[in-house]
Amino acid sequence: MSPILMERYRSFLPITEATPIISLGEGNTPLVRAIRLEKEFGCGQLYFKLESCNPTGSFKDRGMVVAVANAMERGNKAIVCASTGNTSAATAAYATRFGLTAVVVVPKGGLATGKLAQAFVFGAKIVVIDGTFDRALDVARALSQRHPVVLVNSINPYRIQGQKTASFEIIDELGDAPDAFFIPVGNAGNISAYWQGFVEYHQAGKASRRPRMMGFQAEGAAPIVRGTAVANPQTIASAIRVGNPASWQGAVAARDESEGVIDSVTDDEIMEAYRLMAIAEGIFGEPAAAAPLAGLMKMARNGHDFSRQRVVCVVTGSGLKDPETALKYTSIPKELPPDVAAVEAALGWG
Ligand code: F0G
């Protein structure tokens, strides 16, 4: 098995003789069994797919590598994206590594610090607009139509092609598709990509079934659940603060064709899942990455029976990207004099 994602799944990807095979080490991410939470929520088996272990700390790298390879194949020199943060980190990293210019358009006040730091250190041109992610996407799209710069948001079909490889890895590792697959939904590219991957691998005879797709939006940013765009989306999970998803239809198709669900979870439920995932399993995801577990938690508490099911939740991005949110929910310990007695007293070991 090649360690290079584009080589390993070459026959399922839009790769020609002329496509450069490039990599920053994306893919091949861990699928870990969550024994404690599996008991807690009564699942037959529960796994987390740690997409936070990709080179820039989110699933975006799988799609970016294929989109950037395609841009290079066509001789393009610049790429542009709108982003709530993770896409901009991936855009910036792959662009600088493979000699392209990156422009990232981001909403004011909408980015976790770690993600902005990534775009900054990788040398992207960062444009902050006084508007939402959805407006930033309009701007990025217009730039790509007016200038020789390739749009690398998930409306770029090569992004979806790359991201579907995560489904292949899950099936390759489990030997079959799971019964239920839980995923956060923002701009809805990723749920569309995973569904495409599950469908293609099933058609290729690599899996005997396809999972039910369980997508979760944040309650204050839940256009698909409400059936109408949200002008001013609000949620602590900034990555999925999206009011008018570009791949809306793809998400609905994934839900309907898989007999799945697209529902919402509150910020409180997201933060409960965020802490639970960390404390019970040692997994540090960013708030958006806790939405799948929040969804599973909500369904289990409403009496849904997963006891005969194999369930996979995807952890889409690393908790390290958003230290502010982590620290908001903890108190910084008081400084002590540097001696053992004071430390023992503070620990209650006196
Ligand atoms: N989880 C994380 C950590 C994300 O960064 C995103 C999307 C999603 C889930 C939702 O995926 O948009 O394909 O439905 N982040 C985008 C960005 C919007 O700009 O980084 P989706």
Short mmCIF file of C-alpha atoms and ligand atoms in Angstrom, two decimals:
data_model
loop_
_atom_site.label_atom_id
_atom_site.label_comp_id
_atom_site.label_asym_id
_atom_site.label_seq_id
_atom_site.Cartn_x
_atom_site.Cartn_y
_atom_site.Cartn_z
CA MET A 1 0.00 0.00 0.00
CA SER A 2 1.46 3.33 -1.06
CA PRO A 3 1.79 5.90 1.72
CA ILE A 4 0.91 8.56 -0.88
CA LEU A 5 -2.87 9.18 -0.94
CA MET A 6 -3.03 10.03 -4.65
CA GLU A 7 -1.20 6.81 -5.52
CA ARG A 8 -3.08 4.53 -3.16
CA TYR A 9 -6.49 5.47 -4.57
CA ARG A 10 -5.31 6.46 -8.03
CA SER A 11 -7.87 4.33 -9.89
CA PHE A 12 -10.72 6.12 -8.09
CA LEU A 13 -9.32 9.63 -8.65
CA PRO A 14 -9.31 11.98 -11.67
CA ILE A 15 -5.59 11.51 -12.29
CA THR A 16 -3.99 11.47 -15.75
CA GLU A 17 -0.44 10.75 -16.92
CA ALA A 18 0.14 14.50 -16.73
CA THR A 19 -1.07 14.94 -13.15
CA PRO A 20 1.77 15.61 -10.69
CA ILE A 21 1.61 13.17 -7.76
CA ILE A 22 2.12 15.45 -4.79
CA SER A 23 1.78 15.02 -1.04
CA LEU A 24 2.25 16.67 2.33
CA GLY A 25 1.50 13.34 4.03
CA GLU A 26 -2.30 13.63 4.00
CA GLY A 27 -4.65 10.69 4.56
CA ASN A 28 -4.11 7.34 6.25
CA THR A 29 -5.53 8.82 9.43
CA PRO A 30 -6.26 6.73 12.55
CA LEU A 31 -9.61 5.05 13.13
CA VAL A 32 -9.78 4.52 16.88
CA ARG A 33 -12.29 2.50 18.84
CA ALA A 34 -14.04 4.45 21.61
CA ILE A 35 -14.72 1.80 24.22
CA ARG A 36 -16.02 4.11 26.93
CA LEU A 37 -18.38 6.17 24.80
CA GLU A 38 -19.55 3.06 22.98
CA LYS A 39 -20.85 1.79 26.35
CA GLU A 40 -22.19 5.19 27.34
CA PHE A 41 -24.35 5.50 24.21
CA GLY A 42 -25.13 1.84 23.75
CA CYS A 43 -23.44 1.34 20.39
CA GLY A 44 -22.39 -2.10 19.17
CA GLN A 45 -19.10 -0.50 18.17
CA LEU A 46 -18.08 3.15 18.04
CA TYR A 47 -15.06 4.54 16.20
CA PHE A 48 -13.62 8.00 15.64
CA LYS A 49 -11.87 8.79 12.36
CA LEU A 50 -9.17 11.29 13.32
CA GLU A 51 -9.01 13.66 10.40
CA SER A 52 -7.38 16.07 12.84
CA CYS A 53 -4.19 14.04 12.18
CA ASN A 54 -3.83 15.38 8.64
CA PRO A 55 -0.83 17.67 7.98
CA THR A 56 -2.68 20.94 8.56
CA GLY A 57 -4.94 19.43 11.22
CA SER A 58 -8.17 18.93 9.27
CA PHE A 59 -9.80 16.82 6.55
CA LYS A 60 -9.35 19.62 4.04
CA ASP A 61 -5.89 18.34 3.09
CA ARG A 62 -7.31 15.28 1.29
CA GLY A 63 -9.27 17.48 -1.07
CA MET A 64 -6.66 20.19 -1.37
CA VAL A 65 -3.95 17.81 -2.58
CA VAL A 66 -6.09 16.69 -5.53
CA ALA A 67 -7.34 20.22 -6.30
CA VAL A 68 -3.79 21.64 -6.22
CA ALA A 69 -2.42 18.79 -8.37
CA ASN A 70 -5.12 19.56 -10.93
CA ALA A 71 -4.37 23.30 -10.84
CA MET A 72 -0.67 22.50 -11.43
CA GLU A 73 -1.52 20.12 -14.25
CA ARG A 74 -3.38 22.96 -15.96
CA GLY A 75 -0.48 25.34 -15.46
CA ASN A 76 -2.21 27.61 -12.95
CA LYS A 77 -0.08 29.74 -10.66
CA ALA A 78 -2.57 30.92 -8.04
CA ILE A 79 -5.44 29.56 -5.95
CA VAL A 80 -8.14 31.28 -3.93
CA CYS A 81 -10.63 30.19 -1.28
CA ALA A 82 -13.16 31.56 1.15
CA SER A 83 -12.92 29.94 4.54
CA THR A 84 -13.99 29.64 8.13
CA GLY A 85 -10.33 28.70 8.71
CA ASN A 86 -9.45 25.14 7.87
CA THR A 87 -9.70 25.49 4.11
CA SER A 88 -7.49 28.56 4.32
CA ALA A 89 -4.85 26.64 6.30
CA ALA A 90 -4.81 23.82 3.73
CA THR A 91 -4.86 26.24 0.78
CA ALA A 92 -1.93 28.17 2.21
CA ALA A 93 0.15 25.08 3.04
CA TYR A 94 -0.23 23.29 -0.30
CA ALA A 95 0.23 26.53 -2.24
CA THR A 96 3.51 27.43 -0.59
CA ARG A 97 4.87 23.87 -0.76
CA PHE A 98 4.08 23.47 -4.46
CA GLY A 99 4.99 26.97 -5.60
CA LEU A 100 1.61 28.63 -6.04
CA THR A 101 0.26 31.91 -4.70
CA ALA A 102 -2.61 31.59 -2.21
CA VAL A 103 -5.35 34.12 -1.53
CA VAL A 104 -7.73 33.43 1.35
CA VAL A 105 -10.90 35.44 1.97
CA VAL A 106 -12.20 35.13 5.50
CA PRO A 107 -15.10 36.56 7.49
CA LYS A 108 -14.32 39.18 10.13
CA GLY A 109 -14.18 37.69 13.64
CA GLY A 110 -15.06 34.27 12.27
CA LEU A 111 -11.77 32.43 12.55
CA ALA A 112 -10.17 30.45 15.34
CA THR A 113 -6.69 31.84 16.10
CA GLY A 114 -4.74 28.71 15.20
CA LYS A 115 -6.22 28.63 11.72
CA LEU A 116 -5.41 32.27 11.07
CA ALA A 117 -1.88 31.62 12.35
CA GLN A 118 -1.51 28.78 9.83
CA ALA A 119 -2.57 30.93 6.86
CA PHE A 120 -0.20 33.61 8.14
CA VAL A 121 2.91 31.45 8.60
CA PHE A 122 2.40 29.73 5.24
CA GLY A 123 2.49 33.16 3.62
CA ALA A 124 -0.99 33.38 2.12
CA LYS A 125 -2.46 36.74 1.12
CA ILE A 126 -5.17 37.09 3.76
CA VAL A 127 -8.23 39.23 3.01
CA VAL A 128 -10.66 39.85 5.87
CA ILE A 129 -14.14 41.00 4.87
CA ASP A 130 -16.86 42.60 6.95
CA GLY A 131 -19.36 39.83 6.24
CA THR A 132 -20.18 36.15 6.67
CA PHE A 133 -18.48 33.07 5.20
CA ASP A 134 -21.22 32.93 2.58
CA ARG A 135 -20.38 36.45 1.42
CA ALA A 136 -16.66 35.58 1.43
CA LEU A 137 -17.45 32.65 -0.86
CA ASP A 138 -19.27 35.01 -3.27
CA VAL A 139 -16.17 37.21 -3.34
CA ALA A 140 -13.75 34.29 -3.85
CA ARG A 141 -15.92 32.89 -6.61
CA ALA A 142 -16.03 36.28 -8.36
CA LEU A 143 -12.24 36.64 -8.10
CA SER A 144 -11.80 33.23 -9.75
CA GLN A 145 -14.07 34.31 -12.60
CA ARG A 146 -12.28 37.62 -13.14
CA HIS A 147 -8.65 36.59 -12.69
CA PRO A 148 -6.40 33.62 -13.54
CA VAL A 149 -6.81 32.05 -10.10
CA VAL A 150 -8.41 28.66 -9.32
CA LEU A 151 -11.17 28.46 -6.72
CA VAL A 152 -10.32 25.64 -4.27
CA ASN A 153 -13.47 25.64 -2.15
CA SER A 154 -15.39 22.37 -2.21
CA ILE A 155 -17.42 23.53 -5.21
CA ASN A 156 -14.20 22.64 -7.02
CA PRO A 157 -15.01 19.01 -7.94
CA TYR A 158 -11.40 17.89 -7.35
CA ARG A 159 -11.79 18.75 -3.67
CA ILE A 160 -14.72 16.36 -3.34
CA GLN A 161 -12.81 13.68 -5.24
CA GLY A 162 -9.94 13.87 -2.77
CA GLN A 163 -12.13 14.00 0.32
CA LYS A 164 -14.05 10.85 -0.64
CA THR A 165 -10.87 8.83 0.05
CA ALA A 166 -11.66 8.98 3.78
CA SER A 167 -14.63 6.66 3.13
CA PHE A 168 -12.31 4.24 1.33
CA GLU A 169 -9.95 4.18 4.32
CA ILE A 170 -12.80 3.46 6.73
CA ILE A 171 -14.00 0.52 4.62
CA ASP A 172 -10.46 -0.75 4.02
CA GLU A 173 -9.86 -0.77 7.77
CA LEU A 174 -13.19 -2.15 9.01
CA GLY A 175 -13.57 -4.61 6.13
CA ASP A 176 -16.99 -3.16 5.34
CA ALA A 177 -18.94 0.09 5.59
CA PRO A 178 -20.27 1.07 9.03
CA ASP A 179 -24.03 1.02 9.70
CA ALA A 180 -24.17 4.70 10.59
CA PHE A 181 -21.75 7.52 9.82
CA PHE A 182 -21.88 10.82 11.76
CA ILE A 183 -20.48 14.04 10.29
CA PRO A 184 -20.71 17.81 10.82
CA VAL A 185 -22.31 19.82 8.01
CA GLY A 186 -21.16 23.35 7.15
CA ASN A 187 -20.80 24.14 3.47
CA ALA A 188 -21.85 20.49 2.93
CA GLY A 189 -18.96 19.45 0.68
CA ASN A 190 -17.65 16.82 3.05
CA ILE A 191 -20.91 14.92 3.57
CA SER A 192 -21.30 14.90 -0.23
CA ALA A 193 -17.73 13.62 -0.62
CA TYR A 194 -18.05 10.84 1.97
CA TRP A 195 -21.31 9.70 0.42
CA GLN A 196 -19.71 9.57 -3.02
CA GLY A 197 -16.85 7.52 -1.55
CA PHE A 198 -19.18 5.06 0.17
CA VAL A 199 -21.27 4.68 -3.01
CA GLU A 200 -18.23 4.15 -5.26
CA TYR A 201 -16.58 1.59 -2.99
CA HIS A 202 -19.87 -0.28 -2.66
CA GLN A 203 -20.24 -0.32 -6.45
CA ALA A 204 -16.67 -1.58 -6.76
CA GLY A 205 -17.55 -4.51 -4.50
CA LYS A 206 -15.33 -3.32 -1.64
CA ALA A 207 -18.28 -3.07 0.78
CA SER A 208 -21.49 -5.05 1.15
CA ARG A 209 -23.56 -2.03 2.15
CA ARG A 210 -23.63 1.73 2.47
CA PRO A 211 -23.99 3.56 5.78
CA ARG A 212 -26.83 5.79 6.88
CA MET A 213 -25.44 9.33 6.68
CA MET A 214 -26.09 11.30 9.85
CA GLY A 215 -25.27 14.98 9.25
CA PHE A 216 -25.36 17.61 12.01
CA GLN A 217 -25.52 21.37 11.72
CA ALA A 218 -25.31 23.80 14.63
CA GLU A 219 -28.74 25.04 15.70
CA GLY A 220 -27.91 28.69 14.94
CA ALA A 221 -26.51 27.74 11.52
CA ALA A 222 -28.92 25.06 10.33
CA PRO A 223 -30.21 26.10 6.89
CA ILE A 224 -30.69 22.55 5.62
CA VAL A 225 -32.67 21.53 8.71
CA ARG A 226 -34.83 24.66 8.44
CA GLY A 227 -35.14 24.43 4.68
CA THR A 228 -34.09 28.03 4.16
CA ALA A 229 -30.83 30.00 4.11
CA VAL A 230 -29.75 31.68 7.37
CA ALA A 231 -28.61 35.29 6.84
CA ASN A 232 -26.61 35.62 10.04
CA PRO A 233 -25.50 32.19 11.19
CA GLN A 234 -24.37 31.93 14.81
CA THR A 235 -22.58 29.12 16.64
CA ILE A 236 -19.56 28.55 18.83
CA ALA A 237 -18.45 25.99 16.21
CA SER A 238 -17.03 28.64 13.88
CA ALA A 239 -15.97 26.07 11.26
CA ILE A 240 -19.60 25.27 10.46
CA ARG A 241 -20.94 28.82 10.75
CA VAL A 242 -22.40 28.66 7.25
CA GLY A 243 -25.81 30.05 6.29
CA ASN A 244 -26.20 28.96 2.68
CA PRO A 245 -24.21 25.78 1.93
CA ALA A 246 -22.79 25.53 -1.59
CA SER A 247 -23.32 21.74 -1.65
CA TRP A 248 -26.83 21.86 -0.17
CA GLN A 249 -28.18 19.48 -2.82
CA GLY A 250 -25.35 17.01 -2.27
CA ALA A 251 -26.11 16.86 1.44
CA VAL A 252 -29.82 16.31 0.83
CA ALA A 253 -29.04 13.57 -1.70
CA ALA A 254 -26.67 11.86 0.77
CA ARG A 255 -29.37 11.97 3.44
CA ASP A 256 -32.17 10.72 1.22
CA GLU A 257 -30.26 8.06 -0.71
CA SER A 258 -28.83 6.62 2.51
CA GLU A 259 -32.09 6.91 4.51
CA GLY A 260 -30.12 9.10 6.87
CA VAL A 261 -30.71 12.24 8.87
CA ILE A 262 -29.70 15.89 8.78
CA ASP A 263 -30.49 17.46 12.12
CA SER A 264 -29.11 20.18 14.36
CA VAL A 265 -27.42 20.25 17.75
CA THR A 266 -27.22 23.19 20.15
CA ASP A 267 -23.98 24.87 21.17
CA ASP A 268 -24.46 23.37 24.64
CA GLU A 269 -24.72 19.89 23.14
CA ILE A 270 -21.64 20.55 20.99
CA MET A 271 -19.63 21.64 24.02
CA GLU A 272 -20.83 18.71 26.10
CA ALA A 273 -19.66 16.35 23.35
CA TYR A 274 -16.40 18.31 22.99
CA ARG A 275 -15.57 17.73 26.65
CA LEU A 276 -16.79 14.14 26.66
CA MET A 277 -14.70 13.21 23.64
CA ALA A 278 -11.65 14.71 25.35
CA ILE A 279 -12.19 13.30 28.83
CA ALA A 280 -13.53 9.85 27.95
CA GLU A 281 -11.38 9.12 24.90
CA GLY A 282 -8.40 11.50 24.94
CA ILE A 283 -9.47 13.04 21.64
CA PHE A 284 -9.15 16.79 21.22
CA GLY A 285 -11.34 17.97 18.37
CA GLU A 286 -12.39 21.52 17.62
CA PRO A 287 -16.02 22.38 18.43
CA ALA A 288 -17.32 21.64 14.90
CA ALA A 289 -15.61 18.25 15.11
CA ALA A 290 -17.67 17.44 18.21
CA ALA A 291 -20.99 17.96 16.38
CA PRO A 292 -21.13 14.31 15.21
CA LEU A 293 -20.79 12.99 18.77
CA ALA A 294 -23.33 15.61 19.91
CA GLY A 295 -25.69 14.20 17.28
CA LEU A 296 -25.10 10.61 18.38
CA MET A 297 -25.64 11.67 22.00
CA LYS A 298 -28.91 13.39 21.10
CA MET A 299 -30.21 10.39 19.15
CA ALA A 300 -29.18 7.89 21.86
CA ARG A 301 -30.88 10.01 24.53
CA ASN A 302 -34.01 10.14 22.40
CA GLY A 303 -34.10 6.36 22.52
CA HIS A 304 -32.48 5.48 19.20
CA ASP A 305 -31.03 1.97 19.48
CA PHE A 306 -27.48 1.58 18.13
CA SER A 307 -26.78 -1.64 20.05
CA ARG A 308 -26.42 -3.78 16.94
CA GLN A 309 -24.66 -1.13 14.93
CA ARG A 310 -21.15 -0.20 14.02
CA VAL A 311 -20.96 3.59 14.19
CA VAL A 312 -18.23 5.93 12.93
CA CYS A 313 -17.94 9.63 13.87
CA VAL A 314 -15.47 11.80 11.97
CA VAL A 315 -13.31 14.23 13.96
CA THR A 316 -12.90 16.81 11.22
CA GLY A 317 -10.40 19.22 12.83
CA SER A 318 -7.97 19.51 15.73
CA GLY A 319 -8.89 21.19 19.01
CA LEU A 320 -5.48 22.88 19.00
CA LYS A 321 -6.74 25.18 16.27
CA ASP A 322 -9.11 26.90 18.67
CA PRO A 323 -7.39 27.37 22.03
CA GLU A 324 -9.67 30.27 23.03
CA THR A 325 -12.71 28.05 23.12
CA ALA A 326 -10.86 25.41 25.12
CA LEU A 327 -9.65 27.96 27.66
CA LYS A 328 -13.06 29.62 27.96
CA TYR A 329 -14.29 26.43 29.56
CA THR A 330 -11.52 26.07 32.09
CA SER A 331 -9.99 28.31 34.74
CA ILE A 332 -6.32 29.18 34.47
CA PRO A 333 -4.64 27.87 37.64
CA LYS A 334 -3.33 30.42 40.13
CA GLU A 335 0.45 30.93 40.23
CA LEU A 336 2.16 29.48 43.31
CA PRO A 337 5.53 30.04 44.95
CA PRO A 338 8.08 27.58 43.53
CA ASP A 339 8.20 25.17 46.43
CA VAL A 340 6.90 21.67 47.05
CA ALA A 341 4.88 22.52 50.15
CA ALA A 342 2.83 25.17 48.33
CA VAL A 343 2.20 22.80 45.40
CA GLU A 344 1.23 19.95 47.75
CA ALA A 345 -1.16 22.25 49.59
CA ALA A 346 -2.76 23.34 46.32
CA LEU A 347 -3.15 19.71 45.24
CA GLY A 348 -4.67 18.80 48.59
CA TRP A 349 -1.74 16.42 49.22
CA GLY A 350 -0.49 18.37 52.23
N1 F0G B 1 -15.56 20.46 10.41
C1 F0G B 1 -14.55 21.33 10.27
C2 F0G B 1 -13.47 21.29 11.27
C3 F0G B 1 -14.54 22.25 9.18
O1 F0G B 1 -13.54 23.10 9.05
C4 F0G B 1 -15.63 22.26 8.28
C5 F0G B 1 -15.68 23.21 7.17
C6 F0G B 1 -16.65 21.32 8.48
C7 F0G B 1 -16.59 20.44 9.55
C8 F0G B 1 -17.82 21.22 7.56
O2 F0G B 1 -17.46 20.68 6.32
O3 F0G B 1 -18.14 22.59 4.89
O4 F0G B 1 -17.66 20.35 3.92
O5 F0G B 1 -19.70 20.72 5.32
N2 F0G B 1 -14.91 24.21 7.06
C9 F0G B 1 -14.92 25.10 5.89
C10 F0G B 1 -13.68 25.97 5.89
C11 F0G B 1 -16.20 25.82 5.67
O6 F0G B 1 -13.71 27.06 5.33
O7 F0G B 1 -12.65 25.56 6.44
P1 F0G B 1 -18.29 21.10 5.03
#
